[in-house]
Coordinates of C-alpha atoms and ligand atoms in Angstrom, one line a residue:
M1 CA -2.8 10.3 11.5
K2 CA -5.8 9.2 9.4
I3 CA -9.2 7.9 10.3
T4 CA -9.6 4.3 9.1
A5 CA -12.9 3.2 10.5
V6 CA -16.0 4.4 12.3
T7 CA -18.0 1.6 14.0
V8 CA -21.2 1.7 16.1
E9 CA -22.7 -0.5 18.9
V10 CA -26.3 -0.1 20.2
T11 CA -28.1 -1.2 23.3
S12 CA -31.7 -0.4 24.3
E13 CA -33.3 -1.7 27.5
P14 CA -36.3 -0.8 29.7
K15 CA -35.3 1.3 32.6
A16 CA -35.6 -0.5 36.0
H17 CA -37.1 2.6 37.7
P18 CA -38.8 4.9 35.1
V19 CA -38.8 8.6 36.0
R20 CA -41.3 11.3 35.2
D21 CA -41.2 15.0 34.4
A22 CA -44.0 17.3 33.5
I23 CA -44.2 16.2 29.9
Q24 CA -42.8 12.6 29.6
L25 CA -42.1 9.3 31.2
L26 CA -38.4 8.4 30.8
D27 CA -38.6 4.6 30.6
R28 CA -35.6 3.4 28.5
N29 CA -31.9 3.2 28.8
G30 CA -30.7 3.4 25.2
V31 CA -27.0 3.9 24.2
T32 CA -25.3 4.4 20.9
R33 CA -21.6 3.9 21.2
V34 CA -19.3 5.2 18.4
R35 CA -15.7 4.3 17.9
I36 CA -13.3 5.9 15.6
D37 CA -10.1 4.0 14.6
T38 CA -6.9 5.4 13.1
D39 CA -3.9 4.1 11.1
E40 CA -1.7 4.7 14.2
G41 CA -3.7 2.3 16.3
I42 CA -5.3 5.0 18.5
S43 CA -9.1 5.0 18.9
G44 CA -11.6 7.4 20.3
V45 CA -15.1 6.5 21.7
S46 CA -18.3 8.3 22.6
T47 CA -21.5 7.3 24.3
T48 CA -24.8 8.8 23.4
Y49 CA -27.7 8.2 25.8
F50 CA -31.5 8.0 25.1
G51 CA -34.1 8.1 27.9
R52 CA -37.1 7.0 25.8
V53 CA -38.2 5.5 22.5
E54 CA -36.8 2.0 22.0
S55 CA -35.7 2.4 18.4
S56 CA -33.8 5.8 18.6
P57 CA -30.3 4.4 19.4
A58 CA -30.5 2.1 16.3
V59 CA -31.8 5.0 14.1
L60 CA -28.8 7.1 15.2
A61 CA -26.5 4.2 14.5
K62 CA -27.8 4.0 10.9
I63 CA -27.1 7.7 10.4
V64 CA -23.5 7.3 11.7
T65 CA -22.8 4.1 9.9
D66 CA -24.3 5.1 6.5
Q67 CA -23.7 8.8 6.3
L68 CA -21.4 10.5 8.9
G69 CA -18.8 7.7 9.3
P70 CA -18.0 7.1 5.7
A71 CA -17.6 10.8 5.1
I72 CA -14.7 11.1 7.5
I73 CA -12.6 8.1 6.5
G74 CA -9.1 9.3 5.5
E75 CA -9.5 12.6 7.4
D76 CA -7.0 13.8 10.0
P77 CA -8.8 13.3 13.4
A78 CA -7.1 16.3 14.9
V79 CA -9.0 18.7 12.5
I80 CA -12.1 18.6 14.7
R81 CA -13.7 21.8 13.7
G82 CA -13.0 21.1 10.0
I83 CA -14.8 17.7 10.4
R84 CA -17.7 19.4 12.1
Q85 CA -18.1 21.8 9.1
Q86 CA -17.9 18.9 6.7
L87 CA -20.7 16.9 8.6
Q88 CA -22.9 20.0 8.9
T89 CA -22.7 20.5 5.1
L90 CA -23.4 16.8 4.5
T91 CA -26.5 16.8 6.6
D92 CA -27.8 20.3 5.7
Y93 CA -30.4 18.9 3.2
Q94 CA -32.0 16.5 5.6
G95 CA -31.7 18.9 8.6
T96 CA -28.6 19.3 10.7
A97 CA -30.8 19.4 13.8
G98 CA -32.4 16.3 15.4
L99 CA -30.6 13.0 15.1
S100 CA -28.1 14.5 12.6
S101 CA -27.0 16.7 15.5
Y102 CA -26.8 13.7 17.8
G103 CA -24.6 12.0 15.2
I104 CA -22.3 15.0 14.7
S105 CA -22.0 15.3 18.5
A106 CA -21.1 11.6 18.8
I107 CA -18.3 12.0 16.2
D108 CA -17.1 15.2 17.8
Q109 CA -16.9 13.6 21.3
A110 CA -15.0 10.6 19.9
L111 CA -12.6 12.9 18.1
W112 CA -11.8 14.8 21.3
D113 CA -11.4 11.5 23.1
L114 CA -9.0 10.3 20.4
L115 CA -7.0 13.6 20.5
G116 CA -6.6 13.3 24.3
K117 CA -5.5 9.7 24.0
S118 CA -3.0 10.5 21.2
L119 CA -1.4 13.1 23.5
D120 CA -2.0 11.1 26.7
V121 CA -3.8 13.9 28.5
P122 CA -7.4 14.5 29.7
V123 CA -9.4 16.6 27.3
W124 CA -10.0 19.4 30.0
K125 CA -6.2 20.0 29.9
L126 CA -6.3 20.5 26.1
L127 CA -9.1 23.1 26.5
G128 CA -7.2 25.3 28.9
A129 CA -8.9 24.7 32.3
Q130 CA -10.2 27.4 34.5
R131 CA -10.7 25.1 37.5
T132 CA -9.9 21.5 38.5
A133 CA -13.2 20.6 40.2
I134 CA -16.9 21.5 39.3
P135 CA -19.5 22.6 41.8
S136 CA -22.4 20.1 41.6
Y137 CA -26.1 19.8 42.4
A138 CA -28.3 16.7 42.3
M139 CA -31.3 16.4 40.0
V140 CA -33.3 14.0 42.1
G141 CA -36.8 15.4 42.5
W142 CA -38.7 13.5 39.9
L143 CA -42.5 13.7 39.7
E144 CA -43.3 10.0 40.2
L145 CA -42.0 10.4 43.8
D146 CA -44.5 11.3 46.5
V147 CA -43.6 13.9 49.1
A148 CA -42.0 11.3 51.4
G149 CA -40.0 9.9 48.5
L150 CA -38.9 13.4 47.6
E151 CA -37.7 14.1 51.1
R152 CA -35.8 10.9 51.3
V153 CA -33.9 11.4 48.0
S154 CA -33.2 15.1 48.8
A155 CA -31.7 14.0 52.2
R156 CA -29.6 11.4 50.4
A157 CA -28.3 14.0 47.9
M158 CA -27.2 16.3 50.8
E159 CA -25.6 13.4 52.6
Q160 CA -23.5 12.7 49.5
G161 CA -22.3 16.3 49.7
F162 CA -24.1 18.0 46.8
R163 CA -24.4 21.8 47.0
G164 CA -28.1 21.7 46.3
V165 CA -31.0 19.9 44.7
K166 CA -33.2 20.2 41.6
M167 CA -36.8 19.1 41.4
K168 CA -39.4 18.8 38.7
V169 CA -42.5 21.0 38.8
G170 CA -45.6 21.4 36.7
G171 CA -46.9 17.9 37.1
G172 CA -50.1 19.2 38.8
P173 CA -51.6 22.4 40.1
L174 CA -49.4 25.1 41.6
T175 CA -50.5 24.2 45.1
E176 CA -48.9 20.8 44.6
D177 CA -45.6 22.4 43.5
V178 CA -45.7 24.6 46.6
Q179 CA -46.2 21.7 48.9
R180 CA -43.3 19.7 47.3
I181 CA -40.9 22.7 47.2
K182 CA -41.5 23.4 50.8
A183 CA -40.9 19.8 51.7
V184 CA -37.5 19.7 49.9
R185 CA -36.5 23.1 51.3
N186 CA -37.2 21.8 54.8
V187 CA -34.9 18.9 54.2
I188 CA -32.0 20.7 52.5
G189 CA -32.0 23.8 54.8
P190 CA -32.4 27.5 54.1
D191 CA -29.1 28.1 52.3
A192 CA -28.7 25.2 49.8
P193 CA -29.7 26.1 46.3
L194 CA -33.0 24.6 45.2
M195 CA -33.8 24.6 41.4
V196 CA -37.1 24.0 39.8
D197 CA -37.6 22.5 36.3
A198 CA -40.9 22.6 34.3
N199 CA -39.6 20.8 31.2
Q200 CA -41.3 23.2 28.8
A201 CA -44.8 22.5 30.3
F202 CA -46.2 26.0 30.6
G203 CA -47.5 28.8 28.3
Y204 CA -46.5 32.3 29.0
A205 CA -49.2 33.4 31.4
E206 CA -48.9 30.2 33.5
A207 CA -45.1 30.4 33.5
L208 CA -45.3 34.0 34.8
R209 CA -47.9 33.1 37.5
R210 CA -45.8 30.1 38.8
G211 CA -42.5 31.9 38.3
R212 CA -43.6 34.6 40.8
V213 CA -44.4 31.9 43.4
Y214 CA -41.1 30.0 42.8
E215 CA -39.3 33.3 43.2
E216 CA -41.1 33.9 46.6
L217 CA -40.0 30.4 47.6
D218 CA -36.4 31.4 47.0
C219 CA -35.7 28.9 44.2
R220 CA -32.3 29.4 42.6
W221 CA -33.6 29.2 39.0
F222 CA -36.7 28.4 36.9
E223 CA -35.7 25.9 34.3
E224 CA -37.5 25.4 30.9
P225 CA -40.6 27.4 31.8
L226 CA -41.7 27.6 28.2
P227 CA -41.4 25.6 24.9
A228 CA -37.7 25.7 24.1
G229 CA -38.0 27.5 20.8
D230 CA -40.1 30.4 22.1
T231 CA -37.4 33.1 22.2
D232 CA -39.8 36.0 22.5
G233 CA -41.6 34.3 25.4
H234 CA -38.3 33.8 27.3
V235 CA -37.3 37.4 26.8
R236 CA -40.6 38.7 28.1
L237 CA -40.6 36.3 31.0
A238 CA -37.0 37.3 32.0
E239 CA -38.0 41.0 32.0
K240 CA -40.9 40.3 34.4
L241 CA -39.2 37.8 36.8
D242 CA -36.2 38.3 39.1
I243 CA -35.6 34.5 39.3
P244 CA -33.1 33.5 36.6
I245 CA -34.6 31.6 33.6
A246 CA -32.6 28.5 32.8
T247 CA -32.9 26.9 29.4
G248 CA -31.0 25.4 26.5
E249 CA -31.2 21.6 26.7
N250 CA -33.7 21.3 23.9
R251 CA -32.1 23.8 21.5
Y252 CA -30.3 22.4 18.5
G253 CA -27.0 23.9 17.3
Q254 CA -25.1 26.9 18.2
A255 CA -27.2 29.4 16.1
A256 CA -30.2 28.6 18.3
F257 CA -28.5 30.2 21.3
R258 CA -27.4 33.5 19.7
D259 CA -30.6 35.6 19.9
L260 CA -31.7 34.0 23.1
I261 CA -28.5 35.1 24.8
A262 CA -28.1 38.4 23.1
R263 CA -31.7 39.5 23.9
G264 CA -31.5 38.5 27.6
G265 CA -33.9 35.6 27.4
V266 CA -31.7 33.3 29.5
G267 CA -30.2 33.8 32.9
V268 CA -28.4 30.3 33.1
V269 CA -27.6 28.7 29.8
Q270 CA -27.8 24.9 29.7
P271 CA -26.8 23.3 26.4
D272 CA -27.0 19.5 25.9
L273 CA -24.0 17.8 24.3
R274 CA -26.1 15.7 21.9
R275 CA -28.4 18.5 20.8
A276 CA -26.0 21.4 20.7
G277 CA -23.6 19.4 18.6
G278 CA -20.9 18.1 20.9
L279 CA -18.1 19.4 23.1
T280 CA -16.9 21.9 20.4
D281 CA -20.3 23.6 20.1
C282 CA -21.0 23.6 23.9
L283 CA -17.6 25.2 24.4
E284 CA -18.4 27.9 21.8
I285 CA -21.9 28.5 23.2
G286 CA -20.4 28.8 26.6
L287 CA -17.9 31.4 25.5
M288 CA -20.6 33.3 23.7
A289 CA -22.7 33.3 26.9
A290 CA -19.6 34.4 28.8
G291 CA -19.3 37.4 26.6
F292 CA -22.8 38.5 27.7
G293 CA -22.2 37.7 31.3
V294 CA -24.5 34.7 31.4
P295 CA -23.6 31.7 33.6
Y296 CA -23.3 28.2 32.2
A297 CA -24.7 25.0 33.8
S298 CA -24.6 21.8 31.7
H299 CA -27.6 19.7 30.9
G300 CA -26.3 16.4 32.4
G301 CA -22.7 15.6 33.1
G302 CA -20.5 12.9 31.6
A303 CA -18.1 14.2 28.9
H304 CA -19.6 17.7 29.4
I305 CA -17.4 18.0 32.5
H306 CA -14.4 18.8 30.3
V307 CA -16.2 21.8 28.9
L308 CA -17.3 22.9 32.4
A309 CA -13.7 22.8 33.5
A310 CA -12.7 25.1 30.7
L311 CA -15.4 27.8 30.7
P312 CA -14.9 31.0 32.7
N313 CA -18.7 31.2 33.4
T314 CA -19.4 27.7 34.7
I315 CA -21.5 27.5 37.8
Y316 CA -22.7 23.9 38.1
V317 CA -22.5 20.4 36.7
E318 CA -25.8 18.5 36.9
S319 CA -25.7 15.0 38.4
G320 CA -28.0 12.3 39.7
L321 CA -27.0 10.6 42.9
L322 CA -23.3 9.7 42.8
P323 CA -22.1 6.7 40.7
A324 CA -20.1 4.1 42.6
G325 CA -16.5 5.2 43.2
V326 CA -17.1 8.9 42.9
Q327 CA -16.8 11.2 45.9
L328 CA -17.5 14.9 46.0
V329 CA -14.9 17.3 47.5
D330 CA -16.5 20.4 49.0
G331 CA -19.6 19.9 46.8
C332 CA -17.5 19.6 43.7
Y333 CA -17.0 16.8 41.1
P334 CA -13.3 15.9 40.6
L335 CA -12.2 15.9 37.0
P336 CA -11.2 12.6 35.3
T337 CA -7.5 12.0 35.3
G338 CA -7.2 9.5 32.5
P339 CA -6.3 10.4 28.9
G340 CA -9.2 11.5 26.6
L341 CA -12.7 11.9 27.9
S342 CA -12.7 9.0 30.5
S343 CA -15.9 10.3 32.1
W344 CA -17.3 8.8 35.2
D345 CA -20.4 7.5 33.4
G346 CA -18.7 6.3 30.3
Ligands
MG401 MG1 -34.1 20.1 32.6

């Protein structure tokens, strides 16, 4: 089988209900959809999401249309790691991170979709599954919500059957975090996991000060306490705190995870499909983490669920409130049954 065409579609719209974390307002729904066609009539597709900046989906589309797509015409779509290497070499001069990484990921995901469709099986079966359902928590505690809104949405998540709830912190003083965490804990009960996410908002001293309090409040993990690239800071923080440090969604490429994991700077590793480089890189990062005994919890869900099914160290898939038509079973997301990726959210 040979690749005959790579085509791209873009949409970018204002979000009906913008959400806020400690560093940004997420106010757009942008999508870049990539489709890879072959000479045997089988196609693979991927969907890359953007939460802000109106023009980003079109900029990514330009990279895929002008650079990455033409480079893989005529290749065998089953040689997924070979194509990844080829695209990394191609983009090395301009930088393989950033939107190049988003593009390589978009191609990687479409290739896995294509492979699954060509064999008529879901991708998680190709990867050698460890499990057939993924424990899930709901990321619902955004900062634009007041305490009453936080309580409502946390109650809704628990009604939908999620194991626990994640909430944003760092939008104001520590006293405000404490008030909000106690409100959510009161709704979800003493035993459900409650995660806090600072979205890189703090410096080292403030992360340590707040981390000690989140620990006292029995939070399950402390996510992105520091700027993502600060490996030394993560290592020092992890030595001082008992609460696991979760990070990874803003690291680009597999190499960015090696020292962080090996030096003990992360207690829950959280790669993002787009930034890490795709399903192939997330799988390999997850296996590297498994070798060091570090649990894996995806940033976001979607196509990532196939990797989560395969990894031995998976603990959670991240979700918003449930999309229509999906029901949790014992707090777990069921895996898609259709061929290829066929993820719940596209
Ligand atoms: Mg996060």
